[in-house]
Amino acid sequence: MISISSSPLSLKSFNFNTSPSLLYPFSQKQNQPSKNRNPKSHQIACTSNDTNQNNPKEGEQKPSASNIVGHRRNVLIGLGGLYGATTLTNNNSIAFGAPVPIPDLTSCVIPPKEFPTDLQSISCCPPLSSNIIDFKFPTFEKLRVRPAAQLVNDDYFAKYNKALELMRALPDDDPRSFYQQASVHCAYCVGGYTQQGYPDTELQVHNSWLFLPFHRWYLYFYERILGSLIDDPTFAIPYWNWDAPDGMQIPSIFTNPNSSLYDPKRNTTHQPPTIVDLNYDKKNPSNNPAEKQIIINLNLMHRQMISNSKTNRQFLGSPYRGGDEPFKGAGSIENLPHTPVHIWTGDPREKHGEDMGHFYAAGRDPVFYAHHANIDRMWYVWKQLGKKRKNFSDPDWLESSFLFYDENKNLVEVKVKDSVDEKKLGYRYQDVNIPWIKSIPKPSSKVKSKDKNKFLAQRPPRKFVDKFPIVLDSVVSIIVKRPKKSRSSKEKEDEEEILVIDGIEYDNNTEVKFDVIVNDEDEKVIGADNTEFAGTYVSVLHAHDHGNNKKKKNIVTCLRLGLTDLLENLKVDDDDSIVVTLIPRYGLVKISGIKIEFED
Ligand code: C2O
């Protein structure tokens, strides 16, 4: 059988006549209860039962305690038989359990063979060490308080400047050096590693439930190294408070060309006082006056943090287990605003948008760590937004692990489960106002008749499609049936209605962005400040290639968008179907299907 996630179709070779299984439109399948499905057909990026995908591939074995050399797995041995056994996931689906293991440092390949030729000279594999120690929680007298970057004083700036100067002065082969710190991102994020025990499987920390924990750990060590270089155990990195109006510019501490916090490879037209566009479209940048851009940004934050983050999977990202191909699906804030902020900051004069605009180089810009501190802060804020905002309890998430060098140059193995409470890691965030809580996006039009879908269906020149897959080379609309409608508030509280755009496939050396609009009357006037704007899929250049696997692979991923708030605010919760409009912004993607799912 041909599965979408494993078919290495090149975009040029999209041929609807040769792959019969690709023709199966989700829209005809959506009411079928998942238990009746053939489990072998689950090899699609992001259905709720997406967990049977990690059967060992031919020639690959599930790792066991005995075939992972030098890697202690006491916990897993203690759980007995987790590998190869079935386990209940948070989505109540049956999964083959396996956490994502540490990278195999000895197989680090940077640059990957698929990297553009001008990048073939970069190298970002870390120094090797055979001595891996287990993480221990730090002891401390006082929590480090990470400040909002726009609020720090001169003393703070001088301190951070000094610490980073010292970090930059360390020799390149010192794992604490800025060179090596930047390389951490490069190695983990452009396919430098394979997973220990799965020699053909790339390790990738973006586009899945590993995104937030990985970057939390990354900042944790970066901050501790800086603190130790200036001998200040309370030193805390600043956060770029782009979710509040007074933080929506590049923080001025990063813009002095004479300081160690500066990076020349940034977009010169995006310097203060320019307001960041959290939904930046690099091919067609918006030109909004500052006040309007601020409102759009606040509406976008409300949607991403509240409407699109009602479940742990919606917020943290989709399950990605040991042996899985990466790109299972990003959580809400990884797509927006995380990725546009990278691209907005990077320098368009550079071939690959360096530094922030390409994952291999992003860590070279000190503002990267402030950007990610705010992403990390969003995790901390999200947990306070309501009872249902809880982390995963799935052992495959909790036991997934990474390797980092600490402030004493020790190679430390850390686990996701030890990252979930930032206070135990010794830090918190300076409290500031959270202005987006009440910034609810507004419908673009007041008239939302119940016959709207009929109206839309007849209205030329809209192009409607009902067959999948589609290559998204123009604006298209799809009528998507709703398996349930008019639910009670209790039902809505229990289960979120989710629009799933599945099997999003594109060449891994291209950048793509497309917007998703629901029940629009004219897609041209819909912006991120309108209710109808459901979300965006946007990629950062990252090029990957793994180990021995010579075959060129496309990225295959999915986008999951919350519908409950959106449909309520449009007052169409009693409708049988919705009209989904996909608007390509740049890059070419193929989409294998669209459907609605419910998730608790
Ligand atoms: Cu690892 Cu902002 O990306």
Coordinates of C-alpha atoms and ligand atoms in Angstrom, one line a residue:
M1 CA 0.0 0.0 0.0
I2 CA 1.1 3.5 -0.6
S3 CA 1.1 5.7 2.4
I4 CA 1.3 9.4 2.1
S5 CA 3.9 9.9 4.8
S6 CA 6.3 7.6 3.3
S7 CA 5.9 8.3 -0.4
P8 CA 8.8 10.4 -1.6
L9 CA 6.8 12.2 -4.3
S10 CA 8.7 15.2 -5.7
L11 CA 6.4 18.1 -6.3
K12 CA 7.2 17.9 -10.0
S13 CA 6.0 14.3 -10.0
F14 CA 2.6 14.9 -8.4
N15 CA 0.5 12.7 -10.6
F16 CA -3.0 12.0 -9.6
N17 CA -3.3 9.0 -11.9
T18 CA -0.5 6.9 -10.5
S19 CA -1.2 6.8 -6.8
P20 CA -4.8 5.6 -6.3
S21 CA -4.6 5.7 -2.5
L22 CA -3.8 9.3 -2.6
L23 CA -7.1 10.0 -4.2
Y24 CA -9.1 9.1 -1.2
P25 CA -10.8 12.3 -0.1
F26 CA -11.2 12.6 3.7
S27 CA -14.4 14.4 3.2
Q28 CA -16.1 11.1 2.4
K29 CA -14.6 9.4 5.4
Q30 CA -15.1 11.7 8.2
N31 CA -18.0 10.0 9.9
Q32 CA -16.4 6.7 10.0
P33 CA -15.5 5.8 13.6
S34 CA -11.8 5.3 13.9
K35 CA -12.1 1.9 15.4
N36 CA -13.4 0.6 12.1
R37 CA -10.5 1.8 10.1
N38 CA -7.8 -0.5 8.9
P39 CA -4.9 0.4 11.2
K40 CA -2.6 0.2 8.3
S41 CA -4.2 3.2 6.8
H42 CA -3.1 5.4 9.7
Q43 CA 0.1 6.4 8.0
I44 CA -1.1 9.9 7.5
A45 CA 0.5 12.8 9.3
C46 CA -2.1 13.9 11.8
T47 CA -5.3 12.0 12.3
S48 CA -6.2 11.6 16.0
N49 CA -5.2 7.9 15.8
D50 CA -1.9 8.7 14.3
T51 CA 0.0 6.6 16.6
N52 CA 0.4 3.3 14.8
Q53 CA 3.0 4.8 12.5
N54 CA 6.1 3.8 14.3
N55 CA 6.2 0.2 13.6
P56 CA 9.9 -0.5 13.0
K57 CA 10.7 -0.1 9.4
E58 CA 12.3 -3.0 7.5
G59 CA 15.8 -3.5 8.7
E60 CA 15.3 -1.3 11.7
Q61 CA 14.7 -2.6 15.2
K62 CA 13.0 -1.0 18.1
P63 CA 15.7 -0.2 20.5
S64 CA 15.8 -2.2 23.6
A65 CA 17.8 -1.7 26.8
S66 CA 20.5 -3.9 25.4
N67 CA 21.0 -2.5 22.0
I68 CA 21.3 1.1 23.1
V69 CA 25.0 1.4 23.7
G70 CA 26.0 3.7 26.5
H71 CA 22.5 4.9 27.2
R72 CA 20.9 4.2 30.5
R73 CA 17.2 3.6 30.4
N74 CA 16.4 2.7 33.9
V75 CA 13.0 4.2 33.8
L76 CA 12.0 2.3 30.8
I77 CA 13.4 -0.9 32.0
G78 CA 11.4 -0.3 35.1
L79 CA 8.2 0.2 33.2
G80 CA 8.9 -3.2 31.7
G81 CA 7.9 -4.1 28.1
L82 CA 7.0 -0.6 27.1
Y83 CA 8.7 -1.1 23.7
G84 CA 6.7 -3.1 21.4
A85 CA 3.8 -3.2 23.8
T86 CA 0.7 -1.1 23.4
T87 CA 0.1 1.9 25.6
L88 CA -2.8 4.2 26.0
T89 CA -2.1 7.7 24.8
N90 CA -3.7 10.9 25.9
N91 CA -5.9 10.7 22.9
N92 CA -7.1 7.3 24.1
S93 CA -5.7 5.7 21.0
I94 CA -3.5 2.7 21.0
A95 CA 0.2 3.4 20.4
F96 CA 3.4 1.5 20.2
G97 CA 5.3 3.2 22.9
A98 CA 8.7 4.6 22.4
P99 CA 10.0 8.0 23.6
V100 CA 12.2 9.9 21.2
P101 CA 15.7 8.8 22.2
I102 CA 18.8 11.1 22.5
P103 CA 20.6 11.8 19.3
D104 CA 23.5 9.7 18.2
L105 CA 26.3 12.2 18.4
T106 CA 28.7 10.0 16.6
S107 CA 26.5 10.0 13.5
C108 CA 26.1 13.8 13.4
V109 CA 26.3 15.0 9.8
I110 CA 26.3 18.7 9.2
P111 CA 25.9 19.9 6.5
P112 CA 23.4 17.4 5.2
K113 CA 24.0 16.4 1.7
E114 CA 20.8 18.1 0.6
F115 CA 22.0 21.5 1.8
P116 CA 22.4 24.1 -0.9
T117 CA 26.0 24.1 -2.2
D118 CA 26.9 27.4 -0.7
L119 CA 26.1 26.0 2.7
Q120 CA 28.2 22.9 2.3
S121 CA 31.1 24.4 4.3
I122 CA 29.2 25.0 7.5
S123 CA 29.7 22.6 10.4
C124 CA 27.8 22.4 13.6
C125 CA 28.3 19.0 15.2
P126 CA 29.2 19.4 18.9
P127 CA 32.4 18.1 20.5
L128 CA 32.1 14.4 21.3
S129 CA 32.1 13.1 24.8
S130 CA 31.5 9.5 25.8
N131 CA 30.6 10.5 29.3
I132 CA 26.9 11.3 29.5
I133 CA 25.6 12.3 32.9
D134 CA 22.0 12.4 34.1
F135 CA 20.3 15.7 34.7
K136 CA 19.8 16.8 38.3
F137 CA 17.6 19.7 39.3
P138 CA 19.7 22.8 40.3
T139 CA 19.8 24.0 43.8
F140 CA 19.4 27.7 44.3
E141 CA 18.5 30.4 46.8
K142 CA 16.6 32.6 44.5
L143 CA 14.7 32.1 41.3
R144 CA 16.2 33.8 38.3
V145 CA 13.6 36.3 37.0
R146 CA 13.6 36.6 33.2
P147 CA 12.8 40.2 32.5
A148 CA 10.8 41.7 29.6
A149 CA 13.6 43.0 27.3
Q150 CA 12.0 46.4 26.8
L151 CA 12.0 47.0 30.6
V152 CA 15.6 46.3 31.6
N153 CA 17.9 49.0 32.9
D154 CA 21.5 49.9 31.9
D155 CA 23.0 47.7 34.6
Y156 CA 21.2 44.7 33.2
F157 CA 22.2 45.5 29.7
A158 CA 25.9 45.9 30.8
K159 CA 25.7 42.5 32.6
Y160 CA 24.2 40.6 29.6
N161 CA 26.6 42.3 27.2
K162 CA 29.6 41.3 29.4
A163 CA 28.4 37.7 29.7
L164 CA 27.9 37.3 26.0
E165 CA 31.2 38.9 25.3
L166 CA 32.9 36.3 27.4
M167 CA 30.8 33.6 25.7
R168 CA 31.8 34.8 22.3
A169 CA 35.5 34.9 23.4
L170 CA 35.6 31.2 24.3
P171 CA 37.4 29.0 21.8
D172 CA 35.1 27.5 19.1
D173 CA 35.7 23.9 20.4
D174 CA 34.5 24.8 23.9
P175 CA 30.9 23.6 24.2
R176 CA 30.0 26.7 26.1
S177 CA 31.2 29.1 23.4
F178 CA 28.6 31.1 21.5
Y179 CA 29.7 29.3 18.3
Q180 CA 28.8 26.0 19.9
Q181 CA 25.6 27.4 21.5
A182 CA 24.4 28.5 18.0
S183 CA 25.4 25.1 16.6
V184 CA 23.1 23.3 19.0
H185 CA 20.2 24.7 17.1
C186 CA 21.8 23.9 13.8
A187 CA 22.5 20.3 14.7
Y188 CA 19.1 19.6 16.2
C189 CA 17.1 21.5 13.7
V190 CA 18.4 20.8 10.2
G191 CA 18.6 17.0 10.4
G192 CA 22.1 16.7 11.7
Y193 CA 21.2 13.8 13.9
T194 CA 19.6 10.5 13.7
Q195 CA 17.8 9.0 16.7
Q196 CA 19.9 6.7 18.7
G197 CA 18.7 3.2 17.8
Y198 CA 17.1 4.3 14.6
P199 CA 19.9 4.9 12.2
D200 CA 17.7 5.9 9.3
T201 CA 15.4 8.2 11.2
E202 CA 16.1 11.9 11.4
L203 CA 15.8 13.5 14.8
Q204 CA 13.9 16.8 14.5
V205 CA 12.7 19.0 17.4
H206 CA 10.4 21.2 15.4
N207 CA 6.9 20.6 14.2
S208 CA 5.8 18.3 17.0
W209 CA 5.2 18.0 20.8
L210 CA 9.0 18.3 21.3
F211 CA 9.2 21.9 20.2
L212 CA 8.5 23.6 23.6
P213 CA 10.4 21.2 25.9
F214 CA 13.5 21.1 23.6
H215 CA 13.8 24.9 23.4
R216 CA 13.1 25.2 27.1
W217 CA 16.2 23.0 27.8
Y218 CA 18.2 24.9 25.2
L219 CA 17.6 28.2 27.0
Y220 CA 18.1 26.7 30.4
F221 CA 21.7 25.7 29.6
Y222 CA 22.4 28.9 27.6
E223 CA 21.3 31.0 30.6
R224 CA 23.3 29.0 33.1
I225 CA 26.5 29.2 31.0
L226 CA 26.1 33.0 30.7
G227 CA 25.5 33.2 34.5
S228 CA 28.6 31.2 35.3
L229 CA 30.8 33.2 33.0
I230 CA 30.0 36.4 35.0
D231 CA 29.7 34.4 38.3
D232 CA 26.1 35.5 38.8
P233 CA 23.8 32.6 39.8
T234 CA 20.8 34.9 39.4
F235 CA 21.5 36.0 35.9
A236 CA 18.4 35.5 33.7
I237 CA 18.0 36.1 30.0
P238 CA 15.4 38.6 28.8
Y239 CA 12.3 37.8 26.8
W240 CA 11.2 39.6 23.7
N241 CA 7.6 40.6 24.7
W242 CA 6.2 40.7 21.2
D243 CA 2.7 39.8 22.5
A244 CA 2.3 43.2 24.1
P245 CA 2.3 46.6 22.4
D246 CA 5.4 48.0 24.1
G247 CA 7.3 44.9 23.2
M248 CA 6.4 44.7 19.6
Q249 CA 9.7 45.9 18.1
I250 CA 13.1 44.4 18.2
P251 CA 14.2 45.2 21.8
S252 CA 16.6 48.1 21.7
I253 CA 19.2 46.2 23.8
F254 CA 19.8 44.1 20.7
T255 CA 20.3 46.9 18.3
N256 CA 23.5 48.7 19.4
P257 CA 26.1 47.7 16.8
N258 CA 28.8 48.0 19.4
S259 CA 27.4 45.5 21.8
S260 CA 27.8 41.7 21.9
L261 CA 24.0 41.4 21.6
Y262 CA 24.0 42.8 18.1
D263 CA 23.9 40.8 14.9
P264 CA 24.4 42.5 11.5
K265 CA 22.3 39.9 9.7
R266 CA 18.9 41.3 10.3
N267 CA 16.3 43.0 8.1
T268 CA 17.3 46.7 8.1
T269 CA 13.8 47.8 7.4
H270 CA 12.5 46.0 10.5
Q271 CA 14.4 48.0 13.0
P272 CA 12.7 50.0 15.8
P273 CA 10.2 51.6 15.8
T274 CA 8.8 49.2 13.2
I275 CA 6.1 47.0 14.7
V276 CA 6.6 43.3 14.2
D277 CA 4.1 41.6 12.0
L278 CA 3.3 38.3 13.8
N279 CA 1.8 36.9 10.6
Y280 CA 4.6 38.2 8.4
D281 CA 4.3 37.3 4.7
K282 CA 7.7 37.8 3.2
K283 CA 6.4 37.8 -0.4
N284 CA 3.8 40.3 0.3
P285 CA 4.6 42.3 3.4
S286 CA 1.7 44.2 4.9
N287 CA 1.9 47.9 5.2
N288 CA -0.3 48.6 8.1
P289 CA -0.1 51.7 10.3
A290 CA 1.4 50.8 13.7
E291 CA -1.9 51.1 15.6
K292 CA -3.6 48.7 13.1
Q293 CA -0.7 46.2 13.2
I294 CA -0.8 46.2 17.0
I295 CA -4.5 45.2 17.0
I296 CA -3.9 42.5 14.4
N297 CA -1.1 41.1 16.5
L298 CA -3.2 41.1 19.6
N299 CA -6.1 39.4 17.8
L300 CA -3.6 36.8 16.5
M301 CA -2.2 36.2 20.0
H302 CA -5.8 35.7 21.3
R303 CA -6.5 33.2 18.6
Q304 CA -3.3 31.2 19.0
M305 CA -3.2 31.2 22.8
I306 CA -6.9 30.7 23.5
S307 CA -9.0 29.6 20.5
N308 CA -6.3 27.4 18.9
S309 CA -4.9 26.1 22.2
K310 CA -7.8 24.4 23.9
T311 CA -6.2 21.0 24.2
N312 CA -2.7 19.9 25.0
R313 CA -2.1 18.7 21.5
Q314 CA -3.4 21.9 20.0
F315 CA -1.0 23.9 22.1
L316 CA 2.1 21.6 22.4
G317 CA 2.0 19.9 19.0
S318 CA 1.3 16.4 17.8
P319 CA 2.8 13.2 19.1
Y320 CA 6.2 12.3 17.7
R321 CA 7.7 9.0 19.0
G322 CA 10.9 7.1 18.8
G323 CA 11.4 5.9 15.2
D324 CA 8.7 8.2 13.8
E325 CA 9.4 10.4 10.8
P326 CA 9.4 14.0 11.9
F327 CA 6.9 16.8 11.2
K328 CA 3.9 15.3 12.9
G329 CA 2.4 18.7 13.3
A330 CA 3.2 21.9 15.1
G331 CA 1.4 23.3 18.1
S332 CA -0.4 26.6 17.7
I333 CA 2.3 29.1 18.6
E334 CA 5.1 27.2 16.7
N335 CA 3.3 28.2 13.5
L336 CA 2.2 31.6 14.5
P337 CA 3.8 33.7 15.7
H338 CA 7.0 31.7 16.2
T339 CA 7.9 31.2 12.5
P340 CA 6.9 34.6 11.1
V341 CA 9.0 36.3 13.8
H342 CA 12.0 34.3 12.6
I343 CA 11.5 35.3 9.0
W344 CA 10.6 38.9 9.8
T345 CA 13.9 39.3 11.8
G346 CA 16.2 37.6 9.3
D347 CA 18.1 39.6 6.6
P348 CA 16.5 39.4 3.1
R349 CA 19.9 40.4 1.6
E350 CA 21.2 37.0 2.7
K351 CA 20.6 34.1 0.4
H352 CA 18.7 32.0 3.0
G353 CA 17.4 34.8 5.2
E354 CA 20.2 34.5 7.7
D355 CA 20.5 34.6 10.6
M356 CA 17.0 34.2 12.0
G357 CA 15.3 33.1 8.8
H358 CA 17.0 29.7 8.5
F359 CA 17.3 27.2 11.3
Y360 CA 21.0 26.4 10.7
A361 CA 21.9 30.1 11.5
A362 CA 19.1 31.3 13.8
G363 CA 21.0 30.6 17.0
R364 CA 23.8 33.0 15.8
D365 CA 21.6 36.0 16.5
P366 CA 21.3 36.8 20.2
V367 CA 17.8 37.9 19.7
F368 CA 16.9 34.3 19.0
Y369 CA 17.2 33.5 22.7
A370 CA 14.9 36.4 23.6
H371 CA 12.4 35.3 21.0
H372 CA 12.4 31.8 22.4
A373 CA 12.2 33.0 26.0
N374 CA 8.9 34.6 25.0
I375 CA 7.8 31.4 23.3
D376 CA 8.7 29.6 26.5
R377 CA 6.8 32.2 28.5
M378 CA 3.7 31.5 26.4
W379 CA 3.9 27.9 27.7
Y380 CA 4.1 29.2 31.3
V381 CA 1.1 31.5 30.6
W382 CA -0.9 28.9 28.8
K383 CA -0.9 26.6 31.8
Q384 CA -2.6 29.4 33.8
L385 CA -5.4 29.9 31.3
G386 CA -7.7 27.2 32.5
K387 CA -8.2 23.8 34.0
K388 CA -8.0 22.0 30.7
R389 CA -4.6 23.5 29.9
K390 CA -2.5 20.6 31.1
N391 CA 0.7 19.0 29.7
F392 CA 0.7 15.6 28.2
S393 CA 0.8 12.6 30.5
D394 CA 1.9 10.3 27.7
P395 CA 5.1 8.5 28.8
D396 CA 6.5 8.8 25.2
W397 CA 6.5 12.6 25.7
L398 CA 7.6 12.6 29.3
E399 CA 10.5 10.2 28.7
S400 CA 11.8 11.7 25.4
S401 CA 15.3 13.0 25.9
F402 CA 18.0 15.4 24.6
L403 CA 21.7 16.0 25.1
F404 CA 23.2 19.4 26.1
Y405 CA 26.5 20.6 27.4
D406 CA 26.2 22.4 30.8
E407 CA 28.1 25.2 32.3
N408 CA 30.8 22.8 33.5
K409 CA 31.2 21.3 30.0
N410 CA 29.5 18.1 31.0
L411 CA 27.3 16.3 28.5
V412 CA 23.9 16.0 30.2
E413 CA 20.9 13.9 29.2
V414 CA 17.7 15.7 30.0
K415 CA 14.1 14.4 29.8
V416 CA 11.0 16.2 28.8
K417 CA 9.4 15.3 32.1
D418 CA 12.0 17.4 34.0
S419 CA 11.2 20.5 31.9
V420 CA 7.5 20.9 32.7
D421 CA 7.9 23.0 35.9
E422 CA 10.1 26.0 35.2
K423 CA 10.3 26.8 38.9
K424 CA 12.1 23.6 39.5
L425 CA 14.6 24.6 36.9
G426 CA 15.2 27.8 38.9
Y427 CA 13.5 30.5 36.9
R428 CA 10.3 32.4 36.3
Y429 CA 9.1 35.3 34.2
Q430 CA 8.7 38.9 35.1
D431 CA 5.0 39.5 35.2
V432 CA 3.6 42.0 32.7
N433 CA 0.2 42.8 31.5
I434 CA -1.3 40.3 29.0
P435 CA -3.3 42.5 26.7
W436 CA -4.5 39.8 24.2
I437 CA -6.7 37.9 26.7
K438 CA -9.7 40.1 25.7
S439 CA -8.6 40.9 22.1
I440 CA -11.2 38.6 20.4
P441 CA -11.0 38.7 16.6
K442 CA -14.2 40.2 14.9
P443 CA -16.2 38.8 12.0
S444 CA -15.4 40.7 8.8
S445 CA -19.1 41.0 7.9
K446 CA -22.2 41.3 10.1
V447 CA -24.4 39.3 7.8
K448 CA -23.9 35.6 8.4
S449 CA -27.0 34.0 7.0
K450 CA -27.6 30.4 7.6
D451 CA -27.7 29.8 3.9
K452 CA -24.4 31.3 3.5
N453 CA -22.8 28.1 2.4
K454 CA -25.2 27.7 -0.4
F455 CA -24.7 31.2 -1.4
L456 CA -20.9 30.7 -1.4
A457 CA -21.2 27.5 -3.4
Q458 CA -23.0 29.3 -6.2
R459 CA -20.9 32.4 -6.2
P460 CA -18.5 32.6 -9.2
P461 CA -15.6 32.8 -9.7
R462 CA -14.7 30.8 -6.6
K463 CA -13.0 27.5 -7.4
F464 CA -14.5 24.7 -5.3
V465 CA -12.7 21.4 -5.1
D466 CA -14.0 18.1 -3.7
K467 CA -11.3 15.7 -4.8
F468 CA -8.0 15.2 -3.1
P469 CA -5.1 15.5 -3.2
I470 CA -4.8 19.0 -4.5
V471 CA -1.8 21.0 -5.5
L472 CA -2.4 24.4 -4.0
D473 CA -1.5 26.7 -6.8
S474 CA -4.5 29.0 -6.6
V475 CA -7.2 30.0 -4.0
V476 CA -9.6 27.1 -3.6
S477 CA -12.6 26.4 -1.4
I478 CA -13.8 23.2 0.0
I479 CA -17.2 22.4 1.7
V480 CA -16.4 20.4 4.8
K481 CA -19.2 18.5 6.6
R482 CA -19.4 18.8 10.3
P483 CA -19.9 15.4 12.1
K484 CA -21.6 17.2 15.0
K485 CA -23.3 20.6 15.3
S486 CA -25.2 22.7 17.8
R487 CA -23.3 21.1 20.7
S488 CA -24.0 22.1 24.3
S489 CA -21.4 24.2 26.2
K490 CA -20.5 21.1 28.2
E491 CA -19.8 19.1 25.0
K492 CA -17.7 22.0 23.7
E493 CA -15.8 22.2 26.9
D494 CA -15.2 18.4 26.8
E495 CA -14.1 18.2 23.2
E496 CA -12.7 20.7 20.8
E497 CA -13.9 20.8 17.2
I498 CA -10.8 20.8 15.0
L499 CA -10.3 21.4 11.4
V500 CA -7.5 19.1 10.1
I501 CA -5.6 20.0 7.0
D502 CA -3.8 16.8 6.4
G503 CA -0.9 15.5 4.3
I504 CA 0.6 19.0 3.7
E505 CA 3.5 18.0 1.5
Y506 CA 6.3 20.1 0.0
D507 CA 10.0 20.1 -1.0
N508 CA 12.1 20.5 2.1
N509 CA 14.3 23.1 0.4
T510 CA 11.4 25.5 -0.2
E511 CA 9.6 27.9 2.0
V512 CA 5.8 27.8 2.1
K513 CA 2.9 29.7 3.6
F514 CA -0.8 29.4 3.1
D515 CA -3.7 30.8 5.0
V516 CA -6.9 29.0 6.1
I517 CA -10.2 31.0 6.1
V518 CA -13.5 29.7 7.2
N519 CA -16.8 31.0 5.8
D520 CA -15.4 34.1 4.2
E521 CA -17.3 36.3 1.9
D522 CA -14.2 37.7 0.2
E523 CA -10.9 36.2 1.1
K524 CA -9.1 39.3 0.0
V525 CA -10.2 41.4 2.9
I526 CA -9.8 38.8 5.6
G527 CA -6.9 39.4 7.9
A528 CA -5.6 37.8 11.1
D529 CA -7.8 40.3 13.0
N530 CA -11.0 38.7 11.6
T531 CA -12.8 35.7 13.1
E532 CA -12.9 34.0 9.7
F533 CA -9.1 33.7 9.7
A534 CA -8.6 30.2 11.2
G535 CA -4.8 30.1 10.9
T536 CA -1.7 29.7 8.7
Y537 CA 0.8 27.1 7.8
V538 CA 4.2 28.6 7.5
S539 CA 7.6 26.9 7.3
V540 CA 11.2 28.1 8.1
L541 CA 14.0 26.9 5.8
H542 CA 15.7 24.0 7.4
A543 CA 16.7 21.4 4.8
H544 CA 17.2 17.9 6.1
D545 CA 18.7 14.7 5.2
H546 CA 19.4 11.7 7.3
G547 CA 22.2 9.3 7.8
N548 CA 22.1 6.5 5.4
N549 CA 18.9 7.2 3.8
K550 CA 19.8 8.6 0.4
K551 CA 16.3 9.2 -0.8
K552 CA 15.2 12.7 -1.1
K553 CA 12.2 13.3 1.1
N554 CA 9.5 15.8 1.1
I555 CA 8.1 17.2 4.3
V556 CA 4.7 15.8 5.1
T557 CA 2.9 17.4 7.9
C558 CA -0.5 18.7 9.0
L559 CA -2.3 21.7 10.5
R560 CA -4.9 21.5 13.2
L561 CA -7.1 24.5 13.9
G562 CA -9.7 25.1 16.6
L563 CA -13.2 25.7 15.3
T564 CA -15.3 26.1 18.4
D565 CA -14.7 29.8 19.1
L566 CA -14.6 30.7 15.5
L567 CA -18.0 29.1 14.6
E568 CA -19.6 30.5 17.8
N569 CA -18.3 34.0 17.0
L570 CA -19.6 33.7 13.4
K571 CA -22.9 32.5 14.8
V572 CA -23.0 29.5 12.4
D573 CA -22.7 26.8 15.0
D574 CA -26.0 25.2 13.8
D575 CA -24.7 24.8 10.2
D576 CA -24.1 21.3 8.7
S577 CA -21.0 22.3 7.0
I578 CA -18.4 25.0 6.7
V579 CA -16.6 26.5 3.7
V580 CA -12.9 26.3 4.0
T581 CA -10.8 28.5 1.8
L582 CA -7.1 27.9 1.3
I583 CA -5.0 30.9 0.1
P584 CA -1.5 30.1 -1.1
R585 CA 0.9 32.9 -0.1
Y586 CA 4.2 31.5 -1.3
G587 CA 5.7 28.1 -2.1
L588 CA 3.9 25.1 -3.5
V589 CA 2.2 22.5 -1.3
K590 CA 0.1 19.5 -2.0
I591 CA -2.7 18.7 0.5
S592 CA -4.1 15.2 0.9
G593 CA -7.3 16.0 2.7
I594 CA -9.4 18.1 4.9
K595 CA -11.8 17.0 7.7
I596 CA -13.2 17.8 11.1
E597 CA -12.2 15.9 14.2
F598 CA -13.0 16.2 17.9
E599 CA -10.3 16.1 20.5
D600 CA -10.4 16.1 24.3
Ligands
C2O1 CU1 14.3 25.8 17.0 CU2 12.7 29.2 16.7 O1 13.4 27.5 16.4

